[in-house]
Amino acid sequence: MKTLAVLGSTGSIGTQTLDIVRKYPDKLKVKLLAASKLSPLLKKQIEEFKPKYVYTAKKDSLEYEGITYFYGDEGLKEISDLEIDLFINGIAGIAGIKPTYYLLEKNKNLVTANKEAIICLGEILKDKYRFIFPIDSEHSAVYQCLLTGRKEDVSRIILTASGGPFRNKPIEEFESITVEEALKHPKWKMGKKVTIDSATLMNKGLEVIEAHYLFNISYENIDVVIHPDSLVHGLVEFKDGTVTANISYPDMRIPISYAISYPERWEIGANHICLWEIGKLEFFKPDYNKFPLLKIAKEVGKKGSFYPIVLTVADELAVNEFLEGHIKFTDIPVLVERVLEKSNFKDPHSLEDVISIIEETKHIFKNITMET
Ligand code: MN
């Protein structure tokens, strides 16, 4: 029996994690449910899974007997002391940074889909990243491919990108892209933030940086290939020219369940691949003119220091502005670049440094959007 903490339990990763718990009640027990607020869905989850602990970011009045309730910043530190086998971080965006930090500091086993936290803490917590098991599908794929050889024999990591909904859209039409269009991902069902990031290819840019920190591999040895079928999720190339690929239908339950069941693999009701029905797999070179954020992200990653933090925050804020209808789709990369140009900080060495870079970046972003 493995005990689980599900952080972001009401989100896309959280609800799919709980689906797996429902399938394997004899193997998994939810001990902690955590979400931003006490929503009707969280209440339903509490009643169904009867966790010992509940956490919400904002303080609320929780009326359940026998449940220890945590909230706020203090609560985050307290939950990272709990004796739980696996902490699953399905929190979206930079809100996931603090819990990631506290959990890694306590050497907890962290299963995480929260790439923003991995990126923003990369410079200060690199030595703790061996406690991380990735859920991000590409990184789960690479993790599995790496098991087929020795780390010192790896020559390249290749991440696949679906190309998003605008792969074939002419660049002249990008200005008029609506929120609705950008939220229609052709292959994956995900939260809003990551869906917009997939449409700009920023998601892949962030994943390159995530891969750099998670697998401790240099940027020269990380490639991105457009693969609209979304069947090959990640590849690892070894010195002798052999490439190991991870293939499955796109289904987030696969990387989630693998991270939970590792080293076992469980039947989770995923469709199995029929190769002759698929027939062929297509791969393309990324178009940096249409998707400048992919290129910007790689450059930012190479610069290191505070730059990946600024990139992550500026993108999250720009995506929010787009979702709220305040800016155009094509303004997202423009805003991100302007924020990067205006940012200059000392190298981060602590969580406090990271938080202050985040706050300063928010400030810079606000000033820029007020000017325009
Ligand atoms: Mn991904």
PDB file of N, CA and C in Angstrom, residues 160-196:
ATOM      1  N   THR A 160       9.528  15.606 -28.201  1.00  0.00           N
ATOM      2  CA  THR A 160       8.595  15.832 -29.295  1.00  0.00           C
ATOM      3  C   THR A 160       7.571  16.890 -28.896  1.00  0.00           C
ATOM      4  N   ALA A 161       7.084  17.610 -29.910  1.00  0.00           N
ATOM      5  CA  ALA A 161       6.029  18.613 -29.712  1.00  0.00           C
ATOM      6  C   ALA A 161       4.959  18.356 -30.755  1.00  0.00           C
ATOM      7  N   SER A 162       3.710  18.451 -30.349  1.00  0.00           N
ATOM      8  CA  SER A 162       2.635  18.211 -31.329  1.00  0.00           C
ATOM      9  C   SER A 162       2.618  19.327 -32.378  1.00  0.00           C
ATOM     10  N   GLY A 163       3.110  20.503 -31.995  1.00  0.00           N
ATOM     11  CA  GLY A 163       3.054  21.657 -32.891  1.00  0.00           C
ATOM     12  C   GLY A 163       1.851  22.532 -32.592  1.00  0.00           C
ATOM     13  N   GLY A 164       0.943  22.014 -31.759  1.00  0.00           N
ATOM     14  CA  GLY A 164      -0.211  22.817 -31.345  1.00  0.00           C
ATOM     15  C   GLY A 164      -1.212  23.024 -32.459  1.00  0.00           C
ATOM     16  N   PRO A 165      -2.265  23.811 -32.174  1.00  0.00           N
ATOM     17  CA  PRO A 165      -3.340  23.988 -33.165  1.00  0.00           C
ATOM     18  C   PRO A 165      -2.953  24.863 -34.374  1.00  0.00           C
ATOM     19  N   PHE A 166      -1.835  25.576 -34.290  1.00  0.00           N
ATOM     20  CA  PHE A 166      -1.521  26.550 -35.354  1.00  0.00           C
ATOM     21  C   PHE A 166      -0.302  26.174 -36.203  1.00  0.00           C
ATOM     22  N   ARG A 167       0.015  24.901 -36.166  1.00  0.00           N
ATOM     23  CA  ARG A 167       1.183  24.407 -36.905  1.00  0.00           C
ATOM     24  C   ARG A 167       1.087  24.767 -38.394  1.00  0.00           C
ATOM     25  N   ASN A 168      -0.107  24.640 -38.956  1.00  0.00           N
ATOM     26  CA  ASN A 168      -0.274  24.889 -40.394  1.00  0.00           C
ATOM     27  C   ASN A 168      -0.919  26.238 -40.704  1.00  0.00           C
ATOM     28  N   LYS A 169      -1.101  27.046 -39.697  1.00  0.00           N
ATOM     29  CA  LYS A 169      -1.721  28.360 -39.919  1.00  0.00           C
ATOM     30  C   LYS A 169      -0.665  29.321 -40.447  1.00  0.00           C
ATOM     31  N   PRO A 170      -0.983  30.079 -41.517  1.00  0.00           N
ATOM     32  CA  PRO A 170      -0.001  31.046 -42.016  1.00  0.00           C
ATOM     33  C   PRO A 170       0.288  32.120 -40.970  1.00  0.00           C
ATOM     34  N   ILE A 171       1.524  32.551 -40.917  1.00  0.00           N
ATOM     35  CA  ILE A 171       1.952  33.505 -39.891  1.00  0.00           C
ATOM     36  C   ILE A 171       1.157  34.812 -39.948  1.00  0.00           C
ATOM     37  N   GLU A 172       0.682  35.185 -41.144  1.00  0.00           N
ATOM     38  CA  GLU A 172      -0.086  36.435 -41.315  1.00  0.00           C
ATOM     39  C   GLU A 172      -1.397  36.382 -40.521  1.00  0.00           C
ATOM     40  N   GLU A 173      -1.893  35.190 -40.250  1.00  0.00           N
ATOM     41  CA  GLU A 173      -3.184  35.064 -39.558  1.00  0.00           C
ATOM     42  C   GLU A 173      -3.039  34.942 -38.034  1.00  0.00           C
ATOM     43  N   PHE A 174      -1.801  34.971 -37.547  1.00  0.00           N
ATOM     44  CA  PHE A 174      -1.565  34.767 -36.113  1.00  0.00           C
ATOM     45  C   PHE A 174      -2.149  35.890 -35.252  1.00  0.00           C
ATOM     46  N   GLU A 175      -2.130  37.116 -35.830  1.00  0.00           N
ATOM     47  CA  GLU A 175      -2.628  38.281 -35.076  1.00  0.00           C
ATOM     48  C   GLU A 175      -4.067  38.115 -34.620  1.00  0.00           C
ATOM     49  N   SER A 176      -4.864  37.440 -35.436  1.00  0.00           N
ATOM     50  CA  SER A 176      -6.303  37.374 -35.147  1.00  0.00           C
ATOM     51  C   SER A 176      -6.712  36.093 -34.420  1.00  0.00           C
ATOM     52  N   ILE A 177      -5.750  35.341 -33.925  1.00  0.00           N
ATOM     53  CA  ILE A 177      -6.068  34.101 -33.202  1.00  0.00           C
ATOM     54  C   ILE A 177      -6.868  34.416 -31.935  1.00  0.00           C
ATOM     55  N   THR A 178      -7.990  33.716 -31.759  1.00  0.00           N
ATOM     56  CA  THR A 178      -8.827  33.967 -30.580  1.00  0.00           C
ATOM     57  C   THR A 178      -8.456  33.005 -29.439  1.00  0.00           C
ATOM     58  N   VAL A 179      -8.917  33.362 -28.243  1.00  0.00           N
ATOM     59  CA  VAL A 179      -8.673  32.520 -27.065  1.00  0.00           C
ATOM     60  C   VAL A 179      -9.277  31.131 -27.288  1.00  0.00           C
ATOM     61  N   GLU A 180     -10.478  31.130 -27.841  1.00  0.00           N
ATOM     62  CA  GLU A 180     -11.169  29.873 -28.095  1.00  0.00           C
ATOM     63  C   GLU A 180     -10.353  28.955 -29.011  1.00  0.00           C
ATOM     64  N   GLU A 181      -9.812  29.535 -30.089  1.00  0.00           N
ATOM     65  CA  GLU A 181      -8.997  28.741 -31.030  1.00  0.00           C
ATOM     66  C   GLU A 181      -7.748  28.197 -30.348  1.00  0.00           C
ATOM     67  N   ALA A 182      -7.130  29.056 -29.533  1.00  0.00           N
ATOM     68  CA  ALA A 182      -5.873  28.658 -28.882  1.00  0.00           C
ATOM     69  C   ALA A 182      -6.098  27.582 -27.829  1.00  0.00           C
ATOM     70  N   LEU A 183      -7.312  27.526 -27.297  1.00  0.00           N
ATOM     71  CA  LEU A 183      -7.598  26.527 -26.262  1.00  0.00           C
ATOM     72  C   LEU A 183      -7.982  25.160 -26.848  1.00  0.00           C
ATOM     73  N   LYS A 184      -8.079  25.099 -28.180  1.00  0.00           N
ATOM     74  CA  LYS A 184      -8.440  23.816 -28.811  1.00  0.00           C
ATOM     75  C   LYS A 184      -7.184  23.041 -29.192  1.00  0.00           C
ATOM     76  N   HIS A 185      -6.635  22.294 -28.242  1.00  0.00           N
ATOM     77  CA  HIS A 185      -5.435  21.516 -28.562  1.00  0.00           C
ATOM     78  C   HIS A 185      -5.824  20.264 -29.346  1.00  0.00           C
ATOM     79  N   PRO A 186      -5.076  19.988 -30.449  1.00  0.00           N
ATOM     80  CA  PRO A 186      -5.474  18.851 -31.288  1.00  0.00           C
ATOM     81  C   PRO A 186      -5.313  17.480 -30.626  1.00  0.00           C
ATOM     82  N   LYS A 187      -4.400  17.322 -29.677  1.00  0.00           N
ATOM     83  CA  LYS A 187      -4.102  15.977 -29.174  1.00  0.00           C
ATOM     84  C   LYS A 187      -4.280  15.776 -27.671  1.00  0.00           C
ATOM     85  N   TRP A 188      -3.972  16.803 -26.890  1.00  0.00           N
ATOM     86  CA  TRP A 188      -3.941  16.608 -25.444  1.00  0.00           C
ATOM     87  C   TRP A 188      -5.041  17.411 -24.762  1.00  0.00           C
ATOM     88  N   LYS A 189      -5.664  16.820 -23.732  1.00  0.00           N
ATOM     89  CA  LYS A 189      -6.587  17.555 -22.867  1.00  0.00           C
ATOM     90  C   LYS A 189      -5.823  18.002 -21.631  1.00  0.00           C
ATOM     91  N   MET A 190      -5.668  19.311 -21.457  1.00  0.00           N
ATOM     92  CA  MET A 190      -4.840  19.811 -20.351  1.00  0.00           C
ATOM     93  C   MET A 190      -5.473  21.070 -19.769  1.00  0.00           C
ATOM     94  N   GLY A 191      -4.833  21.598 -18.736  1.00  0.00           N
ATOM     95  CA  GLY A 191      -5.284  22.857 -18.154  1.00  0.00           C
ATOM     96  C   GLY A 191      -5.083  24.005 -19.139  1.00  0.00           C
ATOM     97  N   LYS A 192      -5.689  25.179 -18.831  1.00  0.00           N
ATOM     98  CA  LYS A 192      -5.655  26.320 -19.759  1.00  0.00           C
ATOM     99  C   LYS A 192      -4.254  26.857 -20.004  1.00  0.00           C
ATOM    100  N   LYS A 193      -3.481  27.014 -18.920  1.00  0.00           N
ATOM    101  CA  LYS A 193      -2.157  27.628 -19.043  1.00  0.00           C
ATOM    102  C   LYS A 193      -1.285  26.816 -19.989  1.00  0.00           C
ATOM    103  N   VAL A 194      -1.214  25.515 -19.765  1.00  0.00           N
ATOM    104  CA  VAL A 194      -0.331  24.676 -20.581  1.00  0.00           C
ATOM    105  C   VAL A 194      -0.876  24.538 -22.012  1.00  0.00           C
ATOM    106  N   THR A 195      -2.187  24.673 -22.178  1.00  0.00           N
ATOM    107  CA  THR A 195      -2.755  24.591 -23.529  1.00  0.00           C
ATOM    108  C   THR A 195      -2.354  25.812 -24.363  1.00  0.00           C
ATOM    109  N   ILE A 196      -2.395  27.001 -23.754  1.00  0.00           N
ATOM    110  CA  ILE A 196      -1.939  28.196 -24.478  1.00  0.00           C
ATOM    111  C   ILE A 196      -0.430  28.093 -24.741  1.00  0.00           C
TER     112      ILE A 196
END
